[in-house]
mmCIF file of C-alpha atoms and ligand atoms in Angstrom:
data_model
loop_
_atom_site.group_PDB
_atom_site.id
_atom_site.type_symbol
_atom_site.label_atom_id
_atom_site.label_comp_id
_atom_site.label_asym_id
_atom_site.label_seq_id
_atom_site.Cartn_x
_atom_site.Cartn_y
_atom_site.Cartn_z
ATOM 1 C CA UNK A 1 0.000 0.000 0.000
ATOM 2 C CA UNK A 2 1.081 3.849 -0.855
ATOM 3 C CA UNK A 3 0.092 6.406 0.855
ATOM 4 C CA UNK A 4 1.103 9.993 0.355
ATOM 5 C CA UNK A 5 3.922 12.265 1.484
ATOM 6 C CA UNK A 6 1.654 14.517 4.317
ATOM 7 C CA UNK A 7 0.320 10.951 5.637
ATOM 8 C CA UNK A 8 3.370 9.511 6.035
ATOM 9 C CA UNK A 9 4.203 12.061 8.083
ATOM 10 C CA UNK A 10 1.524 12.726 10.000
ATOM 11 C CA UNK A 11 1.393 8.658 10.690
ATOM 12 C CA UNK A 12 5.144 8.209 11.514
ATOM 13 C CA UNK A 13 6.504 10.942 12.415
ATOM 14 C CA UNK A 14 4.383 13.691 13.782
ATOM 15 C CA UNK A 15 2.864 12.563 16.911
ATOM 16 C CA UNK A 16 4.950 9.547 18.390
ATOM 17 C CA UNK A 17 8.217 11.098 19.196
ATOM 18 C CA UNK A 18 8.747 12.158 22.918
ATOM 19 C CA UNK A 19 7.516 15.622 23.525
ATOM 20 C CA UNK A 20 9.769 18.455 24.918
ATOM 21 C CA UNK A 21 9.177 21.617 26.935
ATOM 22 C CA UNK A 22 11.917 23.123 24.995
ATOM 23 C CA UNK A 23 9.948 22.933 21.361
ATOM 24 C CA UNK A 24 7.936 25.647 20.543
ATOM 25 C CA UNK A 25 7.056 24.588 17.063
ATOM 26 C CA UNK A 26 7.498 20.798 16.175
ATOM 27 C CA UNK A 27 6.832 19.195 12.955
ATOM 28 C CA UNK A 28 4.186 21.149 10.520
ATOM 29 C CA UNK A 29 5.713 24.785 9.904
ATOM 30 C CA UNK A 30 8.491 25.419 7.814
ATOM 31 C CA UNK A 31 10.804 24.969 10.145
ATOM 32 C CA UNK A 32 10.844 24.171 13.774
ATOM 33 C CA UNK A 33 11.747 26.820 16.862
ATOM 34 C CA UNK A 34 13.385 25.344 19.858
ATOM 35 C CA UNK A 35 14.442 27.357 23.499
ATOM 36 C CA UNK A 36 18.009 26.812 24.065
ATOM 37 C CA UNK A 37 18.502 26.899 28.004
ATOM 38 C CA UNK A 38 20.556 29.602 29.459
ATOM 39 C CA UNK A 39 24.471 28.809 29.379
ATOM 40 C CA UNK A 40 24.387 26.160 27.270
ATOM 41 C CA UNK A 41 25.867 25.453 24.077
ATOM 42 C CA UNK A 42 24.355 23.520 21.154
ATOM 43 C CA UNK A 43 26.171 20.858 19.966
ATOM 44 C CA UNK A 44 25.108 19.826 16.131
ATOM 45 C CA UNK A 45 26.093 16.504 14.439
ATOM 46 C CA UNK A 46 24.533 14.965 10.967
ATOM 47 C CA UNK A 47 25.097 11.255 9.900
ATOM 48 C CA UNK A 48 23.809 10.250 6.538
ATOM 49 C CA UNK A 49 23.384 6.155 6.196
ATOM 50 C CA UNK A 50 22.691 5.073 2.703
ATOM 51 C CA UNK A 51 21.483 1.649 1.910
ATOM 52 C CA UNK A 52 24.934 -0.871 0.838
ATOM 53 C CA UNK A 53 27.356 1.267 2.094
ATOM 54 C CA UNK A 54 26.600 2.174 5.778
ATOM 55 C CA UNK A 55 24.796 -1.140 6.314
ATOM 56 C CA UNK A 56 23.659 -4.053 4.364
ATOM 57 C CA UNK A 57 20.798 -3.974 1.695
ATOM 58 C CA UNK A 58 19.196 -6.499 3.673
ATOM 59 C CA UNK A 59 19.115 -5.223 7.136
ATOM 60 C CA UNK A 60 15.838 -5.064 9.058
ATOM 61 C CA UNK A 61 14.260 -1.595 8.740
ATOM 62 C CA UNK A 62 14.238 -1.942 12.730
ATOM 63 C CA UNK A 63 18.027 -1.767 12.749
ATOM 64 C CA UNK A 64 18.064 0.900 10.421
ATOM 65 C CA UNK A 65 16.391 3.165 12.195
ATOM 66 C CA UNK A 66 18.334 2.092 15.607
ATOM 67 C CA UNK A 67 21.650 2.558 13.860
ATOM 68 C CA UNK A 68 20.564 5.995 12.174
ATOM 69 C CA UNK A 69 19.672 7.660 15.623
ATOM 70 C CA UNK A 70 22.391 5.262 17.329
ATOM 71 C CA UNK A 71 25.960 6.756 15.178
ATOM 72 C CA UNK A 72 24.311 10.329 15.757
ATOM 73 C CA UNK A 73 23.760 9.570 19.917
ATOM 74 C CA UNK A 74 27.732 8.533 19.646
ATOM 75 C CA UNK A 75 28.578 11.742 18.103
ATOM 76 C CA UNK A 76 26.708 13.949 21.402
ATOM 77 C CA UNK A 77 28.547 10.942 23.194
ATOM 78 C CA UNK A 78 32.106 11.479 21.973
ATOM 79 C CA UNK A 79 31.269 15.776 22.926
ATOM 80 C CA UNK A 80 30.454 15.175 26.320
ATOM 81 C CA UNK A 81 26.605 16.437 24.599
ATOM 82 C CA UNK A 82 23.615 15.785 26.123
ATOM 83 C CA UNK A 83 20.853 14.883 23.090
ATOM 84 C CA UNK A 84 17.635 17.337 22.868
ATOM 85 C CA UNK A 85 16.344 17.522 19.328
ATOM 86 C CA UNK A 86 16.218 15.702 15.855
ATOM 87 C CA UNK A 87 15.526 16.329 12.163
ATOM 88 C CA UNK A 88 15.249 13.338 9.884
ATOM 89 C CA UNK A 89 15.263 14.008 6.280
ATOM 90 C CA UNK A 90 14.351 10.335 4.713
ATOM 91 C CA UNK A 91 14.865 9.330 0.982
ATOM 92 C CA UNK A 92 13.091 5.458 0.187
ATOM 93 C CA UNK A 93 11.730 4.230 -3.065
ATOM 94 C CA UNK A 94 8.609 3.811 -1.701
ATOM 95 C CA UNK A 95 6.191 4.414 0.748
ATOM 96 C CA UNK A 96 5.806 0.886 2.398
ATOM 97 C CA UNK A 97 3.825 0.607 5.488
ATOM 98 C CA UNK A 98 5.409 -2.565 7.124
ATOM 99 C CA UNK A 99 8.785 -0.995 6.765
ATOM 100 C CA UNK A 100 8.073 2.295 7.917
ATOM 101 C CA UNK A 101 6.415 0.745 10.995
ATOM 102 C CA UNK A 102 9.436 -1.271 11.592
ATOM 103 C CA UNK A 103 11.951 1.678 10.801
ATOM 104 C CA UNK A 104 9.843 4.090 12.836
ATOM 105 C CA UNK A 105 9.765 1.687 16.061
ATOM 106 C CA UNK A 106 13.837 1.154 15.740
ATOM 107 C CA UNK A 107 13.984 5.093 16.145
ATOM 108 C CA UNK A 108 11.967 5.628 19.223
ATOM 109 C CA UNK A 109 13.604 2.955 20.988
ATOM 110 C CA UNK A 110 16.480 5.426 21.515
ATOM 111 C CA UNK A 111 14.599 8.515 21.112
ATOM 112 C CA UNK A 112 12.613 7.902 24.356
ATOM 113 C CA UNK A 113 15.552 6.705 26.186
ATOM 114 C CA UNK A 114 17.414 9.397 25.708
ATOM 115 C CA UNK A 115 14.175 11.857 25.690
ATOM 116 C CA UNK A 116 15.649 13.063 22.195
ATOM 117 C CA UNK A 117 12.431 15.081 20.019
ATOM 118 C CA UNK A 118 11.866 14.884 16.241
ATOM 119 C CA UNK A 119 11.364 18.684 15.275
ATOM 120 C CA UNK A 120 11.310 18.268 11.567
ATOM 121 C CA UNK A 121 12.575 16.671 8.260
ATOM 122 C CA UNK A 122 12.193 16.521 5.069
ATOM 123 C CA UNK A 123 10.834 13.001 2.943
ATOM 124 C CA UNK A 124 11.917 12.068 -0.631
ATOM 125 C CA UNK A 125 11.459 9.433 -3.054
ATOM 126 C CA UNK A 126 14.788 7.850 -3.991
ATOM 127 C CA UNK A 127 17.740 5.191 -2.863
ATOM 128 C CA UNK A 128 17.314 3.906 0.127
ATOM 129 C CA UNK A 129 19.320 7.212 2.434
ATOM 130 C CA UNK A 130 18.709 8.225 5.983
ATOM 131 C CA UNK A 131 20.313 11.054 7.390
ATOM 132 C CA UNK A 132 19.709 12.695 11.064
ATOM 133 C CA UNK A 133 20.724 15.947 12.392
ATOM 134 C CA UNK A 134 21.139 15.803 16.317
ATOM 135 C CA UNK A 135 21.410 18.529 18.539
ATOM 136 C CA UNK A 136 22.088 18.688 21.644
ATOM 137 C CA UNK A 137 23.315 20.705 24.825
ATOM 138 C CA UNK A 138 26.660 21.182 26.376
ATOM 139 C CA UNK A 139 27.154 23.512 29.491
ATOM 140 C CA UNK A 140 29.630 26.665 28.155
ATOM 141 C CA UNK A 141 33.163 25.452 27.285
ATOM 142 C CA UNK A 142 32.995 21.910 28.392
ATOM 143 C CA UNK A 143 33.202 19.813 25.476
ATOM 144 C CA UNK A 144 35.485 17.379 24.723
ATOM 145 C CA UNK A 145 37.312 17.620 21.239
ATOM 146 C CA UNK A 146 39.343 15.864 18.961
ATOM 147 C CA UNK A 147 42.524 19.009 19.134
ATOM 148 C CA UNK A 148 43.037 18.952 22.751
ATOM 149 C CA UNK A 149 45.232 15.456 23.634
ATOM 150 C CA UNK A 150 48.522 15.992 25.421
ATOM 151 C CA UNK A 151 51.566 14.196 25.365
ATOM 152 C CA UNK A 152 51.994 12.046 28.672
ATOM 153 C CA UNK A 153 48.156 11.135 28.369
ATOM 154 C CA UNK A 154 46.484 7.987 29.498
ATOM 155 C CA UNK A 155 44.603 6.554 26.217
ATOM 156 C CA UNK A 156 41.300 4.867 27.172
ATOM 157 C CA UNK A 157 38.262 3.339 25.052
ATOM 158 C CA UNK A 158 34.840 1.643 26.228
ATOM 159 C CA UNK A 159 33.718 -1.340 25.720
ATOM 160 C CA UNK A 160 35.304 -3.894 23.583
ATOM 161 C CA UNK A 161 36.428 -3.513 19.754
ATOM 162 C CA UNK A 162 36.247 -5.154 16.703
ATOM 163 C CA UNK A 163 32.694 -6.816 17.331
ATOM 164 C CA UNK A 164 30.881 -5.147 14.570
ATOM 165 C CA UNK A 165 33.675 -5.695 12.256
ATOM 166 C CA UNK A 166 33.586 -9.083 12.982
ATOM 167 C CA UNK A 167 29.674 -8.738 12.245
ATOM 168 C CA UNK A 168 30.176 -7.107 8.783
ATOM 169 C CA UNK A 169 32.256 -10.369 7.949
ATOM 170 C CA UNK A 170 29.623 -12.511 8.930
ATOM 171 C CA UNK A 171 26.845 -10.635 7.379
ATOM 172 C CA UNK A 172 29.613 -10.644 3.832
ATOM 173 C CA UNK A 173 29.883 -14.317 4.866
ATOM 174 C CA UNK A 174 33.213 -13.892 4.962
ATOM 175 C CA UNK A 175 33.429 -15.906 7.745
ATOM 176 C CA UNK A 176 31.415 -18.768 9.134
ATOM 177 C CA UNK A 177 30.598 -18.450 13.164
ATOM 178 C CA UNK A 178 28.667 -20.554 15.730
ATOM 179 C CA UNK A 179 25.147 -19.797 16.137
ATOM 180 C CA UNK A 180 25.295 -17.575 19.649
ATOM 181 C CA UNK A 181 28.630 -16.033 18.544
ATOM 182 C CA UNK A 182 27.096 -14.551 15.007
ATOM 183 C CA UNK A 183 24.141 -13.547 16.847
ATOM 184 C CA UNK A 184 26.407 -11.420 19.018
ATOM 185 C CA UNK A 185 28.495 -9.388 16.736
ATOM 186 C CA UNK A 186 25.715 -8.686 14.231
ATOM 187 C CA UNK A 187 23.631 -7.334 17.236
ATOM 188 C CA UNK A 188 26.879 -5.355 18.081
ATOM 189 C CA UNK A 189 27.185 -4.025 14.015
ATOM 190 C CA UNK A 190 23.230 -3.495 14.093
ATOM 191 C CA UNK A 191 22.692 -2.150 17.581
ATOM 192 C CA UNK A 192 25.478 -0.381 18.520
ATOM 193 C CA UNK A 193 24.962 1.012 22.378
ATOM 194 C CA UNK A 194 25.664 5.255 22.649
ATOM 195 C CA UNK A 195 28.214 5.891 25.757
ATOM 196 C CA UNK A 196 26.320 8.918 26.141
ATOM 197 C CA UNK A 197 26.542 8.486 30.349
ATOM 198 C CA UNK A 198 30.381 7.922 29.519
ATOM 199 C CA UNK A 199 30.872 11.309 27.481
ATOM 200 C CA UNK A 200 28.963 13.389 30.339
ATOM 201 C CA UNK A 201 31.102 11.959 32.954
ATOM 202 C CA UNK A 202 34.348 12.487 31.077
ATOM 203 C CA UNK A 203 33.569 16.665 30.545
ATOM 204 C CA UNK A 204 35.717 18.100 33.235
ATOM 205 C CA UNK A 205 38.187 15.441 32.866
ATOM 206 C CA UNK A 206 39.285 14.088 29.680
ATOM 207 C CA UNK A 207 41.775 16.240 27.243
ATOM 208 C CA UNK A 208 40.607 14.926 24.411
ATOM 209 C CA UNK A 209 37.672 12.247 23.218
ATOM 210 C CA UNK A 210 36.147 11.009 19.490
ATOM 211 C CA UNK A 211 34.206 7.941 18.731
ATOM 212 C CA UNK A 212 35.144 5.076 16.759
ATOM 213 C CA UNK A 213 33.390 4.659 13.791
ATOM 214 C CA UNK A 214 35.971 4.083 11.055
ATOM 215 C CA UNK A 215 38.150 1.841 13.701
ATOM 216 C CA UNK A 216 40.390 2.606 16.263
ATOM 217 C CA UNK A 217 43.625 3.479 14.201
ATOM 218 C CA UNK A 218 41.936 6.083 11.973
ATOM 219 C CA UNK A 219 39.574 7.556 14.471
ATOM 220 C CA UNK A 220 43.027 8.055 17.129
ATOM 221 C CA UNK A 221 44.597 9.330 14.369
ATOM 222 C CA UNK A 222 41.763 11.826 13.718
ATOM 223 C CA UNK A 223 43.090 12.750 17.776
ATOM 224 C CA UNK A 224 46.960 12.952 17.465
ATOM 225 C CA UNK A 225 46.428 14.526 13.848
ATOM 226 C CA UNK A 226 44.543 17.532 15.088
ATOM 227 C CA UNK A 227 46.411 17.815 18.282
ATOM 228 C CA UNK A 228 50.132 17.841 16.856
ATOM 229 C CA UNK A 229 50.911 14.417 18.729
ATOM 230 C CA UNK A 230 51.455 10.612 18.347
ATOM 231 C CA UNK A 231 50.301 7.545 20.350
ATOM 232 C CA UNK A 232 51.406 4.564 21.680
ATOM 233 C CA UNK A 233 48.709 1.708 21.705
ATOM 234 C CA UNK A 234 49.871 -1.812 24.112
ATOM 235 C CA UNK A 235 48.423 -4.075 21.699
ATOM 236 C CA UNK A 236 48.033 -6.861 24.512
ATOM 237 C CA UNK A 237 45.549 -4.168 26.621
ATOM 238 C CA UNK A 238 43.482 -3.786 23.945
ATOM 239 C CA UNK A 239 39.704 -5.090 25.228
ATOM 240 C CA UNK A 240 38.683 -8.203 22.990
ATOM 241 C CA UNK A 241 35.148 -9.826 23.935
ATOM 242 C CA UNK A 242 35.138 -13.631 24.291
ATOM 243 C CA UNK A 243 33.680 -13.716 20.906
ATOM 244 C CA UNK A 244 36.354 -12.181 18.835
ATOM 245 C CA UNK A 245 38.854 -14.093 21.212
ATOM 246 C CA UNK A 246 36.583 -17.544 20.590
ATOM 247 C CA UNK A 247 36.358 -17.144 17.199
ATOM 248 C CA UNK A 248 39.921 -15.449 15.141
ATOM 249 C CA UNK A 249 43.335 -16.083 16.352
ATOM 250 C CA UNK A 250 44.796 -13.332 18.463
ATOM 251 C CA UNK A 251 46.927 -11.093 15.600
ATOM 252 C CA UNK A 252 43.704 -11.122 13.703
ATOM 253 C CA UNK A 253 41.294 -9.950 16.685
ATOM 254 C CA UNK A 254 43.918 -7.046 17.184
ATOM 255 C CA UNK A 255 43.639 -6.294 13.120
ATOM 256 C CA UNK A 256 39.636 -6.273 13.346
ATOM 257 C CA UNK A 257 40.101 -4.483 16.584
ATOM 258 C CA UNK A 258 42.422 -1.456 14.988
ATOM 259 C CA UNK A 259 40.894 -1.058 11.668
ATOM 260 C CA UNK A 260 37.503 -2.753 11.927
ATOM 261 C CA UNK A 261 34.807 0.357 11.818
ATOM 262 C CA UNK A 262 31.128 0.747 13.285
ATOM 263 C CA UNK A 263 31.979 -0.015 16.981
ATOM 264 C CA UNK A 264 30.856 3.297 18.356
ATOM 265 C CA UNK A 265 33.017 2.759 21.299
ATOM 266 C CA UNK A 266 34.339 6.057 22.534
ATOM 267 C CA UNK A 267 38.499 6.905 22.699
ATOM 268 C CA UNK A 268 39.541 9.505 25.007
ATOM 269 C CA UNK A 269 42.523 10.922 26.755
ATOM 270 C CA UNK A 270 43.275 12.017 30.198
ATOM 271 C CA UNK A 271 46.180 13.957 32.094
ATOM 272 C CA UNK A 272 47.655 11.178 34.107
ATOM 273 C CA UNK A 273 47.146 12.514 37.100
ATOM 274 C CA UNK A 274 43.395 12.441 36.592
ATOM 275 C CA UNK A 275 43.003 8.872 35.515
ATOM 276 C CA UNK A 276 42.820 7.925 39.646
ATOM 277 C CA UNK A 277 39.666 9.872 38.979
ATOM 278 C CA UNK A 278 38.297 7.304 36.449
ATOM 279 C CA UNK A 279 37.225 4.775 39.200
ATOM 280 C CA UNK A 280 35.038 7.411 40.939
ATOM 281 C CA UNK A 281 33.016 7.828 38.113
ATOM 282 C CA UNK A 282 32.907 5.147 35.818
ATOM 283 C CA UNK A 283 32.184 1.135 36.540
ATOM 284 C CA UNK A 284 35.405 -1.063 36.154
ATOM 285 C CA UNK A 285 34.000 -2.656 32.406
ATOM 286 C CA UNK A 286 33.348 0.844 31.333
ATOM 287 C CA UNK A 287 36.769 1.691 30.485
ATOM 288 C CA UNK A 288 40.100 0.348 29.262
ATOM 289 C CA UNK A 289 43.838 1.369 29.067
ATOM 290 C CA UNK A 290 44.935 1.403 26.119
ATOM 291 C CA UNK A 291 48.315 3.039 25.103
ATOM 292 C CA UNK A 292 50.038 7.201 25.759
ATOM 293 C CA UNK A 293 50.000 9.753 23.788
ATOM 294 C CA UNK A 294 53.500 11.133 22.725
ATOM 295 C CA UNK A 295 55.066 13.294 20.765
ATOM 296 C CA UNK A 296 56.574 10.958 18.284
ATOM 297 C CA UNK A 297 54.051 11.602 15.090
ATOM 298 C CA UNK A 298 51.846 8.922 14.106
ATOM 299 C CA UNK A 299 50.540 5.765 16.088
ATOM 300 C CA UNK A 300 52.711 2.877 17.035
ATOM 301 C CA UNK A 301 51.582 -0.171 18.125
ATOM 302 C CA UNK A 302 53.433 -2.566 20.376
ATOM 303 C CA UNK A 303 52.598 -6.480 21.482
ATOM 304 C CA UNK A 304 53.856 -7.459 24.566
ATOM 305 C CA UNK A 305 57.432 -7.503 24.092
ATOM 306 C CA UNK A 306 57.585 -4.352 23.119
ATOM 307 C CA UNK A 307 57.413 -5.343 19.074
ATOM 308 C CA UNK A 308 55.576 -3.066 16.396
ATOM 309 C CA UNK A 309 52.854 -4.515 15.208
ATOM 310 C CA UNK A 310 52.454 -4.451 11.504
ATOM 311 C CA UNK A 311 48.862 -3.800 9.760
ATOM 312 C CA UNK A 312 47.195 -4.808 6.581
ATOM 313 C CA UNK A 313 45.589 -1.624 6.123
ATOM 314 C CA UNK A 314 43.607 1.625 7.745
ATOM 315 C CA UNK A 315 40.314 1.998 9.283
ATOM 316 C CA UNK A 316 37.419 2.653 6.241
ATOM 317 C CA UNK A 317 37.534 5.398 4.396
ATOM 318 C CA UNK A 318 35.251 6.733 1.560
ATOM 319 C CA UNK A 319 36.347 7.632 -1.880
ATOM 320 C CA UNK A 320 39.504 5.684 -1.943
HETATM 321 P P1 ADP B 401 8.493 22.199 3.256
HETATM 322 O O1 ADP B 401 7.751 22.197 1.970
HETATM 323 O O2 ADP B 401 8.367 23.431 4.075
HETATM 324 O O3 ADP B 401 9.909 21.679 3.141
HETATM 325 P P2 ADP B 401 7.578 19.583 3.847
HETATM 326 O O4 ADP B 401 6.341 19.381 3.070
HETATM 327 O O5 ADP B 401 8.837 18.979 3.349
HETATM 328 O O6 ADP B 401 7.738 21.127 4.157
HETATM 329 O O7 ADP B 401 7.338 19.048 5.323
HETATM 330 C C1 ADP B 401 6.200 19.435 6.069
HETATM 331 C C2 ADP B 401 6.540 19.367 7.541
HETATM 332 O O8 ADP B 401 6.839 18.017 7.890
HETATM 333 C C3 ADP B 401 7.746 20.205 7.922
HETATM 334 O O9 ADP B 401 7.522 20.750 9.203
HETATM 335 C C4 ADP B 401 8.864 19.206 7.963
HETATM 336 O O10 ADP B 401 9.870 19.583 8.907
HETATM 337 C C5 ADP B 401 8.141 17.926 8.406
HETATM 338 N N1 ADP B 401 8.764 16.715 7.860
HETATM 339 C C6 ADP B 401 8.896 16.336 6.562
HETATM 340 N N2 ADP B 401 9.489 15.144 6.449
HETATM 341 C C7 ADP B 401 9.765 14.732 7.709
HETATM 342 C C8 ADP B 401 10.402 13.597 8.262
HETATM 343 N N3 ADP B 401 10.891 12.609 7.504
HETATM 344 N N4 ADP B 401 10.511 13.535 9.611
HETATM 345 C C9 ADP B 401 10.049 14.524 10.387
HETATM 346 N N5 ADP B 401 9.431 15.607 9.939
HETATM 347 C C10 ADP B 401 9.288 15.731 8.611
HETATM 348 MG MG1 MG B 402 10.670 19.792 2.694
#
């Protein structure tokens, strides 16, 4: 069944997303008028998926609309940002019910967890192409950015990397897993969980922070590059889940885990002498030491004998 543009709006998109104090025009004007509370900061982020390249032609429309709100949430997440308001500008060939449901329900899973609004959009027919603009609030000069890492600086991430990679090659069927294990890293690829608790609690601590999207080597590097540093990473600290461990041999859960993308873990750097911090105000398995930063350009990475580590290649990267 079709229905038309205004109807698919009003159906999906109007009336079921969580309602805010803070909008004073929502969806249905030309554009949408928000309050911004007094000293704060808006922090803005837009993530475009399209259909084959960002995920799988044959993902569920559920996931799809998880993941679209999901690498938007890690954005505010790798700021220190707390979420507010969304605009979704959708582009599908056509207007199919069943998926929209579906799509529409994978959204407001995270919307009303993290009380985040949809204020507006825009809906065209075309390639499958979903792209969110999130914004969110920051208290006056407390973000964390990319430009700000020191040398002597404890590197951290969350959670564990190179799940979703691992995912992707099961998906590509480039590898064959057991049943529980496969079901597990293509939840982690499809479902990836926003640290958005982790980025608030880092704000007054943390020199630096980004999330890793394109994998661990390129998204650091996005770090040392704009801060005029390098980085050590200990290879033998970095967090593997029993999965990755169960499943690859060692060398190759460290390659997934360096250059493997869509993890949305978050990397960030602290002043040693704030990492005794860390324990006060994140859990144990939130966190992991990973490597320094130094002032040797580029990123090194040693196994446990102190022995670079050679790579096949870089994190993704378009165009190339
Ligand atoms: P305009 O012609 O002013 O661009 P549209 O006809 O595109 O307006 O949209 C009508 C209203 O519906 C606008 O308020 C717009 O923000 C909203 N809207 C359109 N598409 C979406 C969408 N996919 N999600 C949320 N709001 C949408
Ligand atoms: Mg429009």
């Amino acid at each position: 069944m079709s229905i038309s543009e205004f109807e698919l709006i009003r159906r999906y998109f109007a009336t079921q997303f969580p309602k805010r104090d803070d909008v004073i025009l929502g969806i249905g004007d030309d554009a949408a008028l928000c309050q911004v509370p007094d000293g704060m900061q808006l922090a803005i982020s837009v993530d475009t998926l399209v259909a084959g390249v960002h995920f799988p032609v044959n993902t569920s429309a559920e996931d799809i609309g998880y993941k679209a709100l999901a690498v938007n949430l890690s954005d505010m997440a790798a700021m220190g940002a707390t979420p507010a308001w969304m605009t979704l500008a959708l582009t599908c060939p056509q207007t199919d019910s069943q998926w929209l449901t579906q799509f529409t329900q994978g959204l407001l899973t995270l919307a009303e967890q993290y009380h985040v609004s949809l204020i507006g959009g825009d809906t065209t027919r075309g390639a499958l192409t979903i792209t969110i603009q999130l914004i969110g609030f920051i208290p006056k000069s407390s973000a964390l950015c990319r430009h700000q890492a020191k040398v002597g600086d404890y590197i951290f991430v969350t959670g564990t990397l190179g799940d979703a990679g691992l995912g992707l090659a099961s998906i590509q069927q480039q590898i064959t897993l057991s049943p529980s294990i496969k079901a597990h890293v293509e939840q982690r690829l499809n479902r990836p969980i926003p640290r958005i608790e982790v980025g608030h609690a880092l704000r007054h601590i943390a020199n630096s922070a980004i999330d890793i999207s394109d994998g661990l080597l390129a998204d650091l590097g996005h770090i040392t590059t704009s801060s005029s540093v390098g980085a050590v990473i200990e290879l033998e600290k970095l967090p593997l889940s029993q999965a990755l461990r169960a499943e690859i041999s060692l060398k190759q859960a460290w390659q997934f885990a360096l250059t493997a993308g869509d993890d949305y873990e978050l990397c960030f750097t602290i002043p040693a002498k704030y990492t005794e911090l860390l324990p006060n105000i994140l859990s144990s398995e939130q966190y992991t030491y990973i490597g320094k930063i130094e002032n040797q350009a580029g990123i090194r990475c040693i196994d446990a004998d102190g022995q670079p580590f050679l790579l096949n290649h870089k994190g993704y990267q378009h165009f190339i």
